[in-house]
Coordinates of C-alpha atoms in Angstrom, one line a residue:
X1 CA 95.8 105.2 78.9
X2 CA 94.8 105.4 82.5
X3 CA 91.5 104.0 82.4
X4 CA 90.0 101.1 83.7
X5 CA 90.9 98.6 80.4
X6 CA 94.5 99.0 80.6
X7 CA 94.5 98.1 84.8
X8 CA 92.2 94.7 83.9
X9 CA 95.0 94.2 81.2
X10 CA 97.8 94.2 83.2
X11 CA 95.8 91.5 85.8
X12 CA 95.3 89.4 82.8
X13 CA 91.2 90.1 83.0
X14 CA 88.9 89.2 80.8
X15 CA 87.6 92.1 78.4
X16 CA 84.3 91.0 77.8
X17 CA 83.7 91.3 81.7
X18 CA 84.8 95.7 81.2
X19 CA 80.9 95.7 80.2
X20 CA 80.0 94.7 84.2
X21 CA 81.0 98.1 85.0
X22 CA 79.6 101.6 84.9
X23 CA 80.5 104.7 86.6
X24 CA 79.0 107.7 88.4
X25 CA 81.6 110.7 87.0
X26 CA 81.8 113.8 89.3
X27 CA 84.2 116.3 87.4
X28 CA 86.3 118.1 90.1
X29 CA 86.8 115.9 93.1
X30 CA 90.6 115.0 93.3
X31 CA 91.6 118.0 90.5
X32 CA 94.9 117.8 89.0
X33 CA 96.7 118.7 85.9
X34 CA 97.3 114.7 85.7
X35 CA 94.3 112.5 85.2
X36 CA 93.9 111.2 89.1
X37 CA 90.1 111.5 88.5
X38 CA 90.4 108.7 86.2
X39 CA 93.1 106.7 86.8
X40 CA 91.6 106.4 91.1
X41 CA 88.7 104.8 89.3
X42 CA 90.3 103.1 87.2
X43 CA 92.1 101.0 90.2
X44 CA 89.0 100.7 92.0
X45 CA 86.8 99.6 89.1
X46 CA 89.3 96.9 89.2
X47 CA 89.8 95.9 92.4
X48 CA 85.8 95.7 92.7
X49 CA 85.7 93.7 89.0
X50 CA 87.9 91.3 90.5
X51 CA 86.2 91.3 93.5
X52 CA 83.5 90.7 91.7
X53 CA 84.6 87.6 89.4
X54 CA 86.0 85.6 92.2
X55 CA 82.5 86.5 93.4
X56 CA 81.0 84.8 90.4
X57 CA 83.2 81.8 91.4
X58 CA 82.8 81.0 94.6
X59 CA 78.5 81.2 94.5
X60 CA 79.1 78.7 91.4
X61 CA 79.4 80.4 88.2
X62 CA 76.9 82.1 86.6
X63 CA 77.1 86.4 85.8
X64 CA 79.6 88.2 87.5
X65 CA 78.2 91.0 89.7
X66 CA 78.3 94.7 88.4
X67 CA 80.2 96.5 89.1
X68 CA 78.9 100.5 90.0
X69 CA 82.3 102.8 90.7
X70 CA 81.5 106.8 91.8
X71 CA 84.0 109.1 91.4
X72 CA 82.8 110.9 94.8
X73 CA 83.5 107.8 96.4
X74 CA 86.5 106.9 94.8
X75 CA 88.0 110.9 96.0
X76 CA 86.6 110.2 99.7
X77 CA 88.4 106.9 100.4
X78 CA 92.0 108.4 98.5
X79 CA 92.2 110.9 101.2
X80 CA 91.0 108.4 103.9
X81 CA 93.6 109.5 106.6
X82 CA 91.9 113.6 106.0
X83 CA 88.6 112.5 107.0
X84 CA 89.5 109.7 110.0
X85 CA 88.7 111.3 113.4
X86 CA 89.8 109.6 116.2
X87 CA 87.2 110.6 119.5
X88 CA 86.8 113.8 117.2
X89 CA 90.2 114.5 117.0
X90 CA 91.9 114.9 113.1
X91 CA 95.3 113.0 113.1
X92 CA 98.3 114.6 111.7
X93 CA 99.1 113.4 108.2
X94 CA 102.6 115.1 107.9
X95 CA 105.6 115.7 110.7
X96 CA 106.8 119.4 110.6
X97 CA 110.5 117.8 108.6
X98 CA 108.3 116.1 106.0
X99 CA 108.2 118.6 103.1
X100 CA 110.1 120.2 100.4
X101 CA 112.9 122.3 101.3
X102 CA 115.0 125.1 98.7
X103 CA 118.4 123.7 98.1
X104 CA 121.2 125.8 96.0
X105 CA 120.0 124.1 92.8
X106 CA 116.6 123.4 93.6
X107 CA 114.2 121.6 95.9
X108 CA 114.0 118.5 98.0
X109 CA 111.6 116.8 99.0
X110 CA 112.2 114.9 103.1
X111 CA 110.0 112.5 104.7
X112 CA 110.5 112.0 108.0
X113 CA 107.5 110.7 109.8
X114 CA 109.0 108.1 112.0
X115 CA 111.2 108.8 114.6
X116 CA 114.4 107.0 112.9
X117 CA 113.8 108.5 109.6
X118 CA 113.7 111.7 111.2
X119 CA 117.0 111.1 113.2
X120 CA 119.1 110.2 110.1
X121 CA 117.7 112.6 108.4
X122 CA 119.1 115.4 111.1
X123 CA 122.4 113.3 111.5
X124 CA 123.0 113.4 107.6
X125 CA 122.8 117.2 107.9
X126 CA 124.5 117.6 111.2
X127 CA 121.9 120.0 112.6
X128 CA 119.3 120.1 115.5
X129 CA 115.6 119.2 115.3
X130 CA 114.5 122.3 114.4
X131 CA 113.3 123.5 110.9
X132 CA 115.5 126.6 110.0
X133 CA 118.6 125.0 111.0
X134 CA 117.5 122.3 108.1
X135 CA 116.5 125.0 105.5
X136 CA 119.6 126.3 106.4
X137 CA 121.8 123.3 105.5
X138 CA 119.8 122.4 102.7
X139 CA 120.0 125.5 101.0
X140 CA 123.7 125.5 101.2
X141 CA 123.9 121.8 99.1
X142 CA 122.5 120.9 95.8
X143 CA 119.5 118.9 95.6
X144 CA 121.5 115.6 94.4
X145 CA 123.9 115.9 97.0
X146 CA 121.6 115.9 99.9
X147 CA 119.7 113.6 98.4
X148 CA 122.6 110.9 98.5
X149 CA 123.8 112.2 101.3
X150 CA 120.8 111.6 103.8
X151 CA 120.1 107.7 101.8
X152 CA 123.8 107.2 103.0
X153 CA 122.8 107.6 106.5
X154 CA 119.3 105.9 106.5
X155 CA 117.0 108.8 105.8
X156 CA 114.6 109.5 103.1
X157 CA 115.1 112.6 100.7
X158 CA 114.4 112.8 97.4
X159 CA 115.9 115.5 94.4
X160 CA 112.6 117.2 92.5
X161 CA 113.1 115.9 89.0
X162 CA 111.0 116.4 85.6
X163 CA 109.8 113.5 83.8
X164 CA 111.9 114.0 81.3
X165 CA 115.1 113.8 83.8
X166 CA 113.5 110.4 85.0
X167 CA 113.2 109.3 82.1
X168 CA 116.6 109.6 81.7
X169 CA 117.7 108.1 85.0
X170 CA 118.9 104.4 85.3
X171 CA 116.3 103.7 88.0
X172 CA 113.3 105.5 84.9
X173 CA 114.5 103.2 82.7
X174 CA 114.2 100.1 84.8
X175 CA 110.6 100.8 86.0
X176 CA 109.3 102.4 82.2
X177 CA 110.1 98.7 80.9
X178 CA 108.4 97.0 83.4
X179 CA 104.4 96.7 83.3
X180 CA 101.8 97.9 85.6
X181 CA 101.5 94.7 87.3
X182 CA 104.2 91.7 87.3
X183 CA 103.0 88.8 87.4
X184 CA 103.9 85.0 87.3
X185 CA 103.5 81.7 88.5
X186 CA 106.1 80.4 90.9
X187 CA 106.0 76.3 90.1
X188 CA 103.3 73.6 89.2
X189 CA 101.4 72.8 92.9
X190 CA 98.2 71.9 92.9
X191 CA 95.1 73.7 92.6
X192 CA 93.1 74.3 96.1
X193 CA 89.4 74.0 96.3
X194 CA 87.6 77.1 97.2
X195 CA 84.7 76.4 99.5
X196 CA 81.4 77.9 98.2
X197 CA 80.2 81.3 99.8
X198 CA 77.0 82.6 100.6
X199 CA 75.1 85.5 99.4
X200 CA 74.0 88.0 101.9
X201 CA 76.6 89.5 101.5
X202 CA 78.9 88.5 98.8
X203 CA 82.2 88.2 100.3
X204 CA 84.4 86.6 97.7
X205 CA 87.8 86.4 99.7
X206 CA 86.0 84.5 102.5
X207 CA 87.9 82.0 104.1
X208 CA 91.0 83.0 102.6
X209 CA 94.1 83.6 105.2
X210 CA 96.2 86.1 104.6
X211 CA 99.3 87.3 106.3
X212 CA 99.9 91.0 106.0
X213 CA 103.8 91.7 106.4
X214 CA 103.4 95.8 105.3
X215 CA 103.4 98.9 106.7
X216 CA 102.2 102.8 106.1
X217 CA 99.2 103.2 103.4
X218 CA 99.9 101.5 99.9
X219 CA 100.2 97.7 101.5
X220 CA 97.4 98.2 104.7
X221 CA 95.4 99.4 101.9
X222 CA 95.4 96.5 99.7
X223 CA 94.8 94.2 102.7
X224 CA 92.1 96.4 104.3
X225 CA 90.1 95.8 101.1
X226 CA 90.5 92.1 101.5
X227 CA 89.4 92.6 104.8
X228 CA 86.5 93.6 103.6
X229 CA 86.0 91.5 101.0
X230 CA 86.0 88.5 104.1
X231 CA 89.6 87.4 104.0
X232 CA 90.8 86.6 107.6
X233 CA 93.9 89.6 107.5
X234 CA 96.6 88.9 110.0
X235 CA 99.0 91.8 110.0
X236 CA 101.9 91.0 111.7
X237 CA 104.7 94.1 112.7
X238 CA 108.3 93.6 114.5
X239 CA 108.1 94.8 118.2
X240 CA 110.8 97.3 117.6
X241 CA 109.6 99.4 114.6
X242 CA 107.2 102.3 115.2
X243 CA 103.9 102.4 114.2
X244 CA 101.9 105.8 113.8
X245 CA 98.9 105.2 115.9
X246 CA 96.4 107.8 113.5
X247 CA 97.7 105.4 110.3
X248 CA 97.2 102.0 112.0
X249 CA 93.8 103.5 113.1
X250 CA 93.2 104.5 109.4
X251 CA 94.2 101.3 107.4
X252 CA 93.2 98.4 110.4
X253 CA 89.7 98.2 109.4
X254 CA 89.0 94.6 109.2
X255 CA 92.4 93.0 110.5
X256 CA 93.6 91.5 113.3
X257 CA 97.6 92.6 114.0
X258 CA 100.0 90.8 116.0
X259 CA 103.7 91.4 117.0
X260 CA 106.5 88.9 116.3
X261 CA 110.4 89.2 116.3
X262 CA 110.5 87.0 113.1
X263 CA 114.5 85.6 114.1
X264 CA 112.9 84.7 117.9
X265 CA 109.2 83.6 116.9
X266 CA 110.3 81.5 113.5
X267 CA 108.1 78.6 114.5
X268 CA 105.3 81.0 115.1
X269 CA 105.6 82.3 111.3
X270 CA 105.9 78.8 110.3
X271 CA 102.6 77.6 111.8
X272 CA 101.1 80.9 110.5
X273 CA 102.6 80.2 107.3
X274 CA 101.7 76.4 106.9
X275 CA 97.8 77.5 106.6
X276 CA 98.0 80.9 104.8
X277 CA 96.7 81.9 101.4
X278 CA 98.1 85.1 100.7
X279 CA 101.2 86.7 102.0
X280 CA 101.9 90.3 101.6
X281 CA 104.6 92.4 101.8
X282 CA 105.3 96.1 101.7
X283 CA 108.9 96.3 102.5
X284 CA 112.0 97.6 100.4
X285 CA 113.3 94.7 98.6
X286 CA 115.8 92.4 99.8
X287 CA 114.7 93.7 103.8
X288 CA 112.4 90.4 104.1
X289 CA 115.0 87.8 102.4
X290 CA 117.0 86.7 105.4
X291 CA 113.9 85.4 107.0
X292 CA 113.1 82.7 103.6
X293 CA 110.5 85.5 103.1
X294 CA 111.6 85.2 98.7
X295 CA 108.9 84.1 96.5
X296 CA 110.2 81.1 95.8
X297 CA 111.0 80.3 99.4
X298 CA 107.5 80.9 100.4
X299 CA 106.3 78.8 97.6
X300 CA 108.5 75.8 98.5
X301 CA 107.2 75.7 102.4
X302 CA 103.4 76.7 100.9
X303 CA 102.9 75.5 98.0
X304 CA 100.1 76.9 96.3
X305 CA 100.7 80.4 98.2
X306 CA 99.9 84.0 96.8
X307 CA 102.6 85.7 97.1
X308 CA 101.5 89.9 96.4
X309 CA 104.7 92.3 97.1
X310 CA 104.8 96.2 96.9
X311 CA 107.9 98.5 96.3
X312 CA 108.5 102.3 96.4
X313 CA 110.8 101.5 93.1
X314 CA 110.4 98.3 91.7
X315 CA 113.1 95.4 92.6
X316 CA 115.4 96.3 90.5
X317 CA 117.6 98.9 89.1
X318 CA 120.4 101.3 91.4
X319 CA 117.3 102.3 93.3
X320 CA 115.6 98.6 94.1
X321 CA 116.4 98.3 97.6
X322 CA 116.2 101.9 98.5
X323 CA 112.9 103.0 100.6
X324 CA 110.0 105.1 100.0
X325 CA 107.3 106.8 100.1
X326 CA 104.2 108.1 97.9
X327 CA 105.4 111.9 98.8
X328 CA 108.9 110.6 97.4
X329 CA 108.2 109.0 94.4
X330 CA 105.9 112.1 93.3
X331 CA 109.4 114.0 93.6
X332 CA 111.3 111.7 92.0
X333 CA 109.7 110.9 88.8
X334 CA 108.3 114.3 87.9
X335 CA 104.7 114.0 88.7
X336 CA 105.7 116.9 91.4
X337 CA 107.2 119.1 88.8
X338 CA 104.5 118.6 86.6
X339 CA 101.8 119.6 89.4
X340 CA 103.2 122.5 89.8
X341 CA 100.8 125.5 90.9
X342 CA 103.4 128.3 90.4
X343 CA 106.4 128.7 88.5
X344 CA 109.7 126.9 90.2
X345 CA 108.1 125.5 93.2
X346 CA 106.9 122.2 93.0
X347 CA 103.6 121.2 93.6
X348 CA 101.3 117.7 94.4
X349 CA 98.7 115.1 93.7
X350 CA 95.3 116.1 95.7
X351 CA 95.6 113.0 97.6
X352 CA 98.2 110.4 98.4
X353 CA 97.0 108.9 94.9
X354 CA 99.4 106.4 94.0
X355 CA 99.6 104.9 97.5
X356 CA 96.1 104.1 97.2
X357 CA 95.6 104.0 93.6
X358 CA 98.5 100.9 93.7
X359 CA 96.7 99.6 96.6
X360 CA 93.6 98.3 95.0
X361 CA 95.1 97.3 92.7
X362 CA 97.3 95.3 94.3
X363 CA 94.7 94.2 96.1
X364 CA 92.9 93.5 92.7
X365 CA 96.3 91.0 91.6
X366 CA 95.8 89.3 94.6
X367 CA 92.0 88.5 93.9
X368 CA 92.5 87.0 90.4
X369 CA 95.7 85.3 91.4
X370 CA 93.7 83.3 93.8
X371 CA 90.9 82.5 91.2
X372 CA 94.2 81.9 88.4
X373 CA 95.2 79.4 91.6
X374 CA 92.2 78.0 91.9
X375 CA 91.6 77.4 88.2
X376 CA 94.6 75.8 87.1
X377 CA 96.9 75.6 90.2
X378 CA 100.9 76.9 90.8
X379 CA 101.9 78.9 93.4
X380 CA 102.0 83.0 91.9
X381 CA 103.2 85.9 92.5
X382 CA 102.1 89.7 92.2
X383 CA 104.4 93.0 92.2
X384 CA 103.7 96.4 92.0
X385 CA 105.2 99.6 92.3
X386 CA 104.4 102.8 93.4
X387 CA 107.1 104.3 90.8
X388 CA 105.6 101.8 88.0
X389 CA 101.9 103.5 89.0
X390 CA 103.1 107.0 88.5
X391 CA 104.2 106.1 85.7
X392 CA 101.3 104.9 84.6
X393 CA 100.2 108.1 85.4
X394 CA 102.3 110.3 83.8
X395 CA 101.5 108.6 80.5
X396 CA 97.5 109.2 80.9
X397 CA 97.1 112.2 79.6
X398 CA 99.4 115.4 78.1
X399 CA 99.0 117.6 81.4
X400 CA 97.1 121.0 81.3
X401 CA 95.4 123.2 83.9
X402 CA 93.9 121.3 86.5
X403 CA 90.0 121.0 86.6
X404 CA 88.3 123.6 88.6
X405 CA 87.9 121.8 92.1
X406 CA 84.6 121.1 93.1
X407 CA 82.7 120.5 96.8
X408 CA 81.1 116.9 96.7
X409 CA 79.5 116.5 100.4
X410 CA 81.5 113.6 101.1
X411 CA 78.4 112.2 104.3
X412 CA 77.4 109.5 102.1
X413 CA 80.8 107.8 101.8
X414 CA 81.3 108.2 105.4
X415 CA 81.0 106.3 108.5
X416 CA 81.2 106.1 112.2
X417 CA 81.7 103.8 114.7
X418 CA 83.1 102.7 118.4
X419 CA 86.3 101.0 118.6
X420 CA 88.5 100.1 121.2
X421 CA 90.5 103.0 119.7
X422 CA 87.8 105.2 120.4
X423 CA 84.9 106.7 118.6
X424 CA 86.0 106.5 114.7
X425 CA 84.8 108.5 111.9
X426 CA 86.4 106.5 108.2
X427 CA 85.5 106.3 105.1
X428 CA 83.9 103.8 104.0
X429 CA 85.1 101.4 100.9
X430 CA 84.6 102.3 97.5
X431 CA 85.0 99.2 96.4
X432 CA 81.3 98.2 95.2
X433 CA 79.3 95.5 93.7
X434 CA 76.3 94.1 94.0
X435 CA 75.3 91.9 96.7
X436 CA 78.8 92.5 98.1
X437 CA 79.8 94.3 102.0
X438 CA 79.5 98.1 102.4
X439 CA 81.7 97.7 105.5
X440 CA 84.1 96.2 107.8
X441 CA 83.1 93.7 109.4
X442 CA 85.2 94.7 112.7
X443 CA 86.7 98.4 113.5
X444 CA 90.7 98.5 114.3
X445 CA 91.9 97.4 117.4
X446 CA 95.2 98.8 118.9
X447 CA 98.4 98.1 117.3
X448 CA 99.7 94.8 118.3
X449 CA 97.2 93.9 120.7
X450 CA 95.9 90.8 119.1
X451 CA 97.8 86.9 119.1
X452 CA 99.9 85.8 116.4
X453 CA 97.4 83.2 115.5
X454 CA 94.8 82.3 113.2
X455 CA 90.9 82.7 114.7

């Protein structure tokens, strides 16, 4: 079931505290033959519950906020990075090489965003940067091959499959036996004492450091909602991987971010590390581990520590330390076959859905992982997947036709603002309780600007 029951479930929620929320329902905003309606506000009815708990907490006990989640909201802040302008301009979500392509057996899907992504991809195919010479190549291979082929040489393509062929495939079976959220305690520290919070307005991760160590949407958006929620969110990004200037400007709300070459600036990351909370990371598995960045490595220089870490596939399986990518895991596990608006060519969620959807609740883990913490101590750990969420997804609902779309003026759930990026147009949070924040507290500044230091 992808409603909101299942999601507290997998955090280990209470179910008496389901009867804190109530939801505004707006059939038509993010239409799909898969419930993403439902299962978006099922994540954010989460996140916000969990919000709203540690909440509850921190003012002393008593009732836990309710908890009011509205599907128009929930639709306008999934397809944040549509409806940022930057000085009026709209950024541009896709590069011209990220899309499906025909191959001899079937489709592809490519990503290729970032400038090195992109180069692999065109050196795995041995052709110029220029779009028929790809279609070309492509449609001369079979979907599996190229999609081997370009992982080989450090790209990012993905074979369209059915759910029923992922299903079948080693990597299915490995993430259809995990749950939606992994989670565990890491050894016996202490307990730390959370400092009460105030009021006006609730802000129940308030105090809390955390180091964010992600990168593109899923991971920025778990930390930009605990940015809001009050948490002090350093993001910190090595000085020689690109950053997309619209998506830093789209998921910075709230954060401070930092560059540091982790090998050169160790003692840096140890004085950050000695004082954080939460550390969260959003990249493949394994890529962190050479820097002590493990679980267990983390817990034993911080005890008490959150650990919250995201993957494209899960950590395991022939696929765990592979990359990817929302568009990607759509392909891969058949929600893109599934969404299909004609016959043969694959189709796609209305929004980036399970970037965002495993976002909150990531996001969500993290919030009752510090009250679990808090409560009766241990170091913990959180994992999600975006391959585990479309899952999830995928085992809603039987698919049918898709809802008719409908217009909801989206003004209310949007905001503007000057930044030192320029004049910003975002949506706003749809995280929402009572007595809690509407909004950021600080706009984005630019990418790497700030110190690697805690305010």
């Amino acid at each position: 079931m992808t409603d909101l029951a299942s999601v507290w479930s997998a955090l280990g929620g209470d179910p008496a505290l389901l009867a804190r929320v109530s939801a505004v329902e707006r059939p038509g905003v993010l239409p799909a033959r898969l419930p993403v309606r439902e299962s978006a506000r099922a994540c954010v009815g989460a996140c916000a519950l969990a919000a709203a708990e540690l909440g509850a907490r921190r003012t002393g006990g008593g009732e836990v906020p309710a908890v009011r989640v509205d599907d128009g909201a929930v639709a306008t802040a999934f397809a944040s990075e549509r409806h940022l302008l930057v000085g009026g301009r709209a950024p541009e979500t896709f590069a011209p090489l990220s899309r499906f392509w025909r191959t001899a057996d079937g489709w592809v899907r490519t990503h290729a965003n970032y400038p090195h992504h992109r180069a692999r991809l065109l050196s795995a195919l041995g052709v110029p940067e220029d779009p028929g010479a790809v279609a070309a190549a492509l449609a001369e291979r079979s979907a599996r091959e190229v999609e081997e082929a370009v992982y080989a040489a450090g790209g990012l393509a993905v074979a369209l499959r059915t759910p029923e062929e992922w299903a079948a495939h080693e990597q299915g079976v490995e993430v259809a036996e995990r749950p939606l959220v992994e989670r565990g305690r890491l050894d016996s520290a202490p307990a730390r004492v959370l400092t009460p919070v105030g009021r006006d307005p609730l802000l129940p991760a308030a105090g809390l450091r955390v180091l964010d160590l992600t990168r593109v949407i899923a991971g920025p958006v778990a930390t930009r909602t605990l940015a809001l929620l009050g948490a002090d969110v350093l993001r910190v990004d090595a000085p020689g991987l690109p950053e997309l200037a619209d998506q830093h400007a789209d998921t910075g709300f709230g954060k401070r971010s930092a560059l540091l070459d982790l090998p050169a600036g160790r003692d840096v990351f140890e004085e950050l590390l000695a004082t954080a909370d939460v550390v969260v990371t959003g990249y493949r598995p394994g890529a962190l581990d050479r820097f002590g960045l493990t679980p267990g490595a983390l817990a034993e220089r911080r005890p008490g520590v959150v650990v919250a870490q995201l993957s494209a596939w899960g950590a395991y399986g022939p696929w765990g330390g592979r990359r990817g990518f929302d568009s990607l895991v759509q392909v891969a596990t058949g929600v893109a076959a599934v969404e299909s608006a004609s016959v043969g060519r694959p189709g796609a969620l209305p929004a980036q859905a399970l970037d965002h959807g495993t976002g909150y609740v990531l996001a969500a883990g993290v919030l009752r992982a510090v009250g679990e913490q808090a409560e009766v101590g241990g170091s913990r750990v959180v994992r999600v997947a975006l391959a585990r969420t479309a899952g999830w997804l995928l085992a809603g609902a039987a698919p049918g036709s898709a809802e008719p779309a409908r217009d909801v003026p989206v003004g209310r759930w949007l905001a503007e603002r000057d930044s030192p990026l320029g004049r910003l147009r975002y949506a706003l949070s749809p995280v929402v309780f009572d007595g809690g924040p509407r909004d950021w507290a600080r706009a984005p500044g630019r990418w790497g600007a700030d110190s690697a230091r805690w305010v």
